[in-house]
mmCIF file of C-alpha atoms in Angstrom:
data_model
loop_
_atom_site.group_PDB
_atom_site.id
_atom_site.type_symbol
_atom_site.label_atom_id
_atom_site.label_comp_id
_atom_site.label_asym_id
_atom_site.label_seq_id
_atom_site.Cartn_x
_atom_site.Cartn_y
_atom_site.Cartn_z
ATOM 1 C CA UNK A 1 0.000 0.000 0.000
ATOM 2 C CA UNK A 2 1.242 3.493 -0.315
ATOM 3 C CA UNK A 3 2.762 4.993 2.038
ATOM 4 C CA UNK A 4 0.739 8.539 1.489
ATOM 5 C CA UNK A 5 -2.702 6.823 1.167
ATOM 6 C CA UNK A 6 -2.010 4.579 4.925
ATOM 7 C CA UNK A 7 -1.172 8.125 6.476
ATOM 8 C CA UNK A 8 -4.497 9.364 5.047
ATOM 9 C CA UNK A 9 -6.987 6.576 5.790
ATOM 10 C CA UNK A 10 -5.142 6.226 9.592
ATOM 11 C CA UNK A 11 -5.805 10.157 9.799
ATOM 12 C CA UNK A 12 -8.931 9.991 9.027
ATOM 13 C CA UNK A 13 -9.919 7.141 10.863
ATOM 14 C CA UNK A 14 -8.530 8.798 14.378
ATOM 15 C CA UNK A 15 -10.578 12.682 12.915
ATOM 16 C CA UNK A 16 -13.856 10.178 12.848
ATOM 17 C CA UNK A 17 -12.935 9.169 16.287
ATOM 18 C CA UNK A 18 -12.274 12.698 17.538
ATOM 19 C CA UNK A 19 -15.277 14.147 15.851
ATOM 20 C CA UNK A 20 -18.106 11.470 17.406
ATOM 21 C CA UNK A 21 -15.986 12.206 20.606
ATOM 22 C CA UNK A 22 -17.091 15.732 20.836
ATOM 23 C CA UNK A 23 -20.714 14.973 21.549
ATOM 24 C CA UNK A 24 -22.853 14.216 24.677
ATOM 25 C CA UNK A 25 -23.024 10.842 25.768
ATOM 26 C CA UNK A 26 -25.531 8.507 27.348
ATOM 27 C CA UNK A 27 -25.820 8.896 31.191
ATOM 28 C CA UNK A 28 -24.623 12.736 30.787
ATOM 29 C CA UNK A 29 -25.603 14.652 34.226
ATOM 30 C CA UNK A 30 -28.318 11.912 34.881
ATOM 31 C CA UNK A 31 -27.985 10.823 38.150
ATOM 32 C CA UNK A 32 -27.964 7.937 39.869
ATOM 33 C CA UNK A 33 -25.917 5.831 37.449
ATOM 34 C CA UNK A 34 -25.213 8.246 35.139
ATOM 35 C CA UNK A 35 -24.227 5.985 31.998
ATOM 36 C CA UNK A 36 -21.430 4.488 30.405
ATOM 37 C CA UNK A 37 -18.874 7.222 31.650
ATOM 38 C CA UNK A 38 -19.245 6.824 35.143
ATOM 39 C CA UNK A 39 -19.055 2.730 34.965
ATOM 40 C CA UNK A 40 -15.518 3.328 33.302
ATOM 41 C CA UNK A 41 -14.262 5.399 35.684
ATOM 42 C CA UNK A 42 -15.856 3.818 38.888
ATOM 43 C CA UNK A 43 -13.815 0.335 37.795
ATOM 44 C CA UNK A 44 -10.872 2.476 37.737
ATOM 45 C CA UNK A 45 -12.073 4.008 41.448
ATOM 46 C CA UNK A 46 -12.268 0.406 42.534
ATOM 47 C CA UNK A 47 -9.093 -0.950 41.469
ATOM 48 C CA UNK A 48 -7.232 1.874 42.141
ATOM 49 C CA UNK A 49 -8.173 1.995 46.269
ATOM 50 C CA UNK A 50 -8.902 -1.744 46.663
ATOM 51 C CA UNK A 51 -6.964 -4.595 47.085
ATOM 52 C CA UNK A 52 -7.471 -7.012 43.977
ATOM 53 C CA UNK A 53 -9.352 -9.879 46.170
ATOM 54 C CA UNK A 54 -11.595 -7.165 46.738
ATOM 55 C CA UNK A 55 -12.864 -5.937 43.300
ATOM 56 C CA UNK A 56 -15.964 -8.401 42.328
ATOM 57 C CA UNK A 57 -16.790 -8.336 46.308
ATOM 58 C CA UNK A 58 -19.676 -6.894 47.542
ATOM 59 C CA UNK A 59 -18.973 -4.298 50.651
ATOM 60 C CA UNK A 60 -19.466 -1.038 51.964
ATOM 61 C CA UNK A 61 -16.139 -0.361 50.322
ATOM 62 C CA UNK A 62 -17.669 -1.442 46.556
ATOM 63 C CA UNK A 63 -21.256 -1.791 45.830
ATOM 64 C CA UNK A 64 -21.631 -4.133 43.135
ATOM 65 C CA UNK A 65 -24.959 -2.529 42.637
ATOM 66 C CA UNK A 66 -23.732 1.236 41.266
ATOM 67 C CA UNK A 67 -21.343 -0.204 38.402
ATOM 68 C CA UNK A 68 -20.300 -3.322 39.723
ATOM 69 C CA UNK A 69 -16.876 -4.423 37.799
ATOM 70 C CA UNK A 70 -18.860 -7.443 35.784
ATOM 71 C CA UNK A 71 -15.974 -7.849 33.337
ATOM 72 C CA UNK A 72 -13.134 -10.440 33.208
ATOM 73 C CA UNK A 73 -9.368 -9.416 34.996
ATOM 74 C CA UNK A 74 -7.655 -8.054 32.374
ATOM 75 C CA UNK A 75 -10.535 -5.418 31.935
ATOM 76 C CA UNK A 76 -9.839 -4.702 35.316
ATOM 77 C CA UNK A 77 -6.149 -4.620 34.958
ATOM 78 C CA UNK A 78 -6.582 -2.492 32.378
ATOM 79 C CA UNK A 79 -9.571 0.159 34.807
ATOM 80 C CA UNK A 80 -6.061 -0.398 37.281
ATOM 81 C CA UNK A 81 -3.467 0.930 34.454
ATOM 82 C CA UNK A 82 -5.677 3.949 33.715
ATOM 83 C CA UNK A 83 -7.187 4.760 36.920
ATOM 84 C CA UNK A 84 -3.439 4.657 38.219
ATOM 85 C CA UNK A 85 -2.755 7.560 36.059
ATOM 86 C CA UNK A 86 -5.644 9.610 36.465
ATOM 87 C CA UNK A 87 -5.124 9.242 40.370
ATOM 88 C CA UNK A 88 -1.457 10.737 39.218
ATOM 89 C CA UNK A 89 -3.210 13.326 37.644
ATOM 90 C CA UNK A 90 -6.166 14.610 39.793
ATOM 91 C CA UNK A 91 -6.951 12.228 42.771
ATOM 92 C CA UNK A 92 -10.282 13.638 43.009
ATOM 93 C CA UNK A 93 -10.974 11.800 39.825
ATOM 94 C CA UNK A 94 -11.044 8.576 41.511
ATOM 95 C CA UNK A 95 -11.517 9.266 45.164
ATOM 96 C CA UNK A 96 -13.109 6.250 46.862
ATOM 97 C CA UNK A 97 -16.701 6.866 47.372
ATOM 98 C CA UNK A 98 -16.738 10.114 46.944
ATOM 99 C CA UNK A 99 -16.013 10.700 43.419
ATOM 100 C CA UNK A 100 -19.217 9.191 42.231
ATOM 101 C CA UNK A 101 -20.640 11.084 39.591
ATOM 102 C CA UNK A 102 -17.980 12.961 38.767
ATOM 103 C CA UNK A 103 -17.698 14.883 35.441
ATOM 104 C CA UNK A 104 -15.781 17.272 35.092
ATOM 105 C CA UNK A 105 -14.743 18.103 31.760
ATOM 106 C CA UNK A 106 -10.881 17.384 32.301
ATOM 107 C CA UNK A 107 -11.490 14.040 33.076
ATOM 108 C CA UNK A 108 -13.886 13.642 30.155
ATOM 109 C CA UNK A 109 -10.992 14.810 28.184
ATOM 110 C CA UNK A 110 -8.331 12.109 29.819
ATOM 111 C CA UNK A 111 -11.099 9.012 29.658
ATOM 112 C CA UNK A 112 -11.156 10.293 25.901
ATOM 113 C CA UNK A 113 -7.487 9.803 25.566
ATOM 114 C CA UNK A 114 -7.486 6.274 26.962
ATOM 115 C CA UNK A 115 -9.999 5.144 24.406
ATOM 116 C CA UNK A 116 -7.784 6.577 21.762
ATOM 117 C CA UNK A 117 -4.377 5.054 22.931
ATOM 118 C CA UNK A 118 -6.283 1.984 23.522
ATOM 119 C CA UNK A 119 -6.878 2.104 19.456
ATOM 120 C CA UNK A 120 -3.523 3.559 18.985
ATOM 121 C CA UNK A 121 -1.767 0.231 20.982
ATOM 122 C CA UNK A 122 -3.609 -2.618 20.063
ATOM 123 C CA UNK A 123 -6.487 -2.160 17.305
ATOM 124 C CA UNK A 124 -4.876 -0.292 14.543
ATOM 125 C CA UNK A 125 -1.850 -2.303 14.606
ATOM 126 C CA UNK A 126 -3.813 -5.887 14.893
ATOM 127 C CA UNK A 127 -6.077 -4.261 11.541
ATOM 128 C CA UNK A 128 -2.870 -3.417 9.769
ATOM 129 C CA UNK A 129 -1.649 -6.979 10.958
ATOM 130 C CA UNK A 130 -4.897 -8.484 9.118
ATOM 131 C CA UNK A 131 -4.055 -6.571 5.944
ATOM 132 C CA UNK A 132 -0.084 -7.415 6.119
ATOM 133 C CA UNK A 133 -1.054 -11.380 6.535
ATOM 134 C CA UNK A 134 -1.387 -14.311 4.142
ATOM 135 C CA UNK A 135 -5.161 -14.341 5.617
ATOM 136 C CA UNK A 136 -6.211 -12.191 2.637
ATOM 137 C CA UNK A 137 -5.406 -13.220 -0.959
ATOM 138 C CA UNK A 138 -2.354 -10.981 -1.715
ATOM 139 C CA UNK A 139 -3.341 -10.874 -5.406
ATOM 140 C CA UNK A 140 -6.720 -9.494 -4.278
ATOM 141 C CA UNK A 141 -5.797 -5.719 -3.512
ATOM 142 C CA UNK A 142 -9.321 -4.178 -3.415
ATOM 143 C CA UNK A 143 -10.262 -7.296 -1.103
ATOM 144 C CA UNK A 144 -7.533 -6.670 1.503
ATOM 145 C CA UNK A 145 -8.622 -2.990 1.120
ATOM 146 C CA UNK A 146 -12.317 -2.897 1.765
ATOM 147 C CA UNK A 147 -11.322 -5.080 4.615
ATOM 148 C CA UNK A 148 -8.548 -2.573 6.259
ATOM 149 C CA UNK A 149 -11.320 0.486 5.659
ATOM 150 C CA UNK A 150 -14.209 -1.918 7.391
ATOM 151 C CA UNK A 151 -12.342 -2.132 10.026
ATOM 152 C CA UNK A 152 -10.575 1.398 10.178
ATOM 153 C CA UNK A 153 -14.122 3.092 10.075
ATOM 154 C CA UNK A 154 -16.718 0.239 11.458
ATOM 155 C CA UNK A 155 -19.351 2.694 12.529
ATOM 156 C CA UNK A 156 -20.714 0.498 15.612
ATOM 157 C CA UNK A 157 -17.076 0.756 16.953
ATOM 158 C CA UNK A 158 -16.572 3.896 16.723
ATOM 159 C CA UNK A 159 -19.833 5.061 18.375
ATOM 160 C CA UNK A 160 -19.398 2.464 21.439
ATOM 161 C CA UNK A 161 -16.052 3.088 22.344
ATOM 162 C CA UNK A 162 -15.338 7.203 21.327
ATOM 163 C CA UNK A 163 -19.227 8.127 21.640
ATOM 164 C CA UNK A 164 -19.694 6.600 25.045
ATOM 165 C CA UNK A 165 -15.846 5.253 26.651
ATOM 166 C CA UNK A 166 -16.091 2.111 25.832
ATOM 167 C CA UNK A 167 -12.868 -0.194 25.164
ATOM 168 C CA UNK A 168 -13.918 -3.018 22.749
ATOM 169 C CA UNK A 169 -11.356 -1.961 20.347
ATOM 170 C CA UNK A 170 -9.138 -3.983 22.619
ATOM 171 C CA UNK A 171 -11.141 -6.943 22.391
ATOM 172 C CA UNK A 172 -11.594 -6.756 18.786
ATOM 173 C CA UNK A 173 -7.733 -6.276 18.171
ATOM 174 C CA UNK A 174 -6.993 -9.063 20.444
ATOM 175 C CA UNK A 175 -9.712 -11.167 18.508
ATOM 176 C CA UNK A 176 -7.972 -10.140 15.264
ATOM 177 C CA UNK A 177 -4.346 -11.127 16.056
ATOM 178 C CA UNK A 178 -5.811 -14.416 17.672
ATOM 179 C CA UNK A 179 -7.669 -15.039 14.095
ATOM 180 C CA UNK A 180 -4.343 -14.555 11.763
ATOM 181 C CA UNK A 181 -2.450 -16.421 14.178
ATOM 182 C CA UNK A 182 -4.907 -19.219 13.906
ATOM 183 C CA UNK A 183 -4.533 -19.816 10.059
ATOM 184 C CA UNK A 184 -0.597 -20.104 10.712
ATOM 185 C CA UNK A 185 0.222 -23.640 11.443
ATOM 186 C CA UNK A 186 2.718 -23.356 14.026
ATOM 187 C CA UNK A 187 0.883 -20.810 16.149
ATOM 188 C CA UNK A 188 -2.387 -22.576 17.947
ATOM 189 C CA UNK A 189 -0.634 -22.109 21.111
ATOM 190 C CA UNK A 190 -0.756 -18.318 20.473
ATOM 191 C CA UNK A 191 -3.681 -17.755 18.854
ATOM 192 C CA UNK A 192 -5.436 -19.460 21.662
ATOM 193 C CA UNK A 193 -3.107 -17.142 24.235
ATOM 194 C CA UNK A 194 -4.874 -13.597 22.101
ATOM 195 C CA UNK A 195 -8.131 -15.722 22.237
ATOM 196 C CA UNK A 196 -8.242 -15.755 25.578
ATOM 197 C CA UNK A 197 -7.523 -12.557 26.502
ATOM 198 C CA UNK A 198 -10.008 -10.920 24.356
ATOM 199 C CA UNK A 199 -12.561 -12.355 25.854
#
């Protein structure tokens, strides 16, 4: 592929992102759950202040009721990496308790930035994996591209995870290294590795 025309469709790809970013979200200043926002950053509240044994526990500590952590460890590893950071930031941001419903608009802006570095890490480079493999006919060129732009601008995708902080790119890219490692003979063992953890 050329050089100039991968530049363009990964630029345009991440202005999509940014521009579906910009808007409200579901939950917004709706209290008492309020929506998809405040479950991603009460996991990172939770594994931030509470000793791992204690994150799927019930307890006056973490009520599985308001945004229980449902998902498997690595998600919560993953709540742990960027609640770490935004407790390095602005410790308000993921005060035990007391940060519930918080939404201010510079945390927005970080929980923004983790969904993009989470596409930036692992789901444009397992895509661009896809499109470099022997899964797709070589001598097919518009085949291999329709695929790369399907999955560089997948609409669903792009309204889950930038419209409302969601992370399934990481899934997805997981899912997509697991697949071309599957149809290489020697690499069960690590497909089934990538399998795993995107589930």
């Amino acid at each position: 592929m050329d050089y100039l025309l991968f530049i363009g469709l990964l630029s345009s790809a991440i202005a999509m992102r940014w521009i579906v970013a910009r808007y409200p979200y579901s939950g917004y200043n709706k209290p008492p759950m309020f929506g998809d926002f405040e479950a991603q950053r009460h996991w990172m509240e939770v594994t931030v202040n509470l000793p791992i044994n204690e994150w799927y526990q019930n307890s006056s500590s973490n009520n599985l009721t308001y945004w229980g952590l449902d998902y498997p460890l690595l998600t919560a590893y993953h709540a742990y990496i960027c609640g770490w950071i935004s407790n390095k930031i602005n410790p308000t941001w993921c005060a035990l308790k007391e940060s519930h419903g918080h939404e201010s608009s510079s945390h927005k802006l970080f929980m923004r930035y983790t969904v993009f570095i989470a596409d930036l890490l692992i789901y444009y480079p397992a895509v661009f994996y896809v499109y470099r493999s022997d899964v797709l006919n070589k001598n097919v060129a518009t085949k291999k591209l329709t695929v790369l732009l399907t999955n560089l601008f997948y609409p669903l995708l792009i309204l889950i995870d930038h419209g409302h902080f969601q992370y399934n790119s990481i899934s997805l890219g997981l899912a997509l290294i697991a697949f071309v490692m599957a149809t290489q003979s020697n690499s069960f063992l690590t497909s089934a590795f990538f399998f795993t953890l995107s589930l």
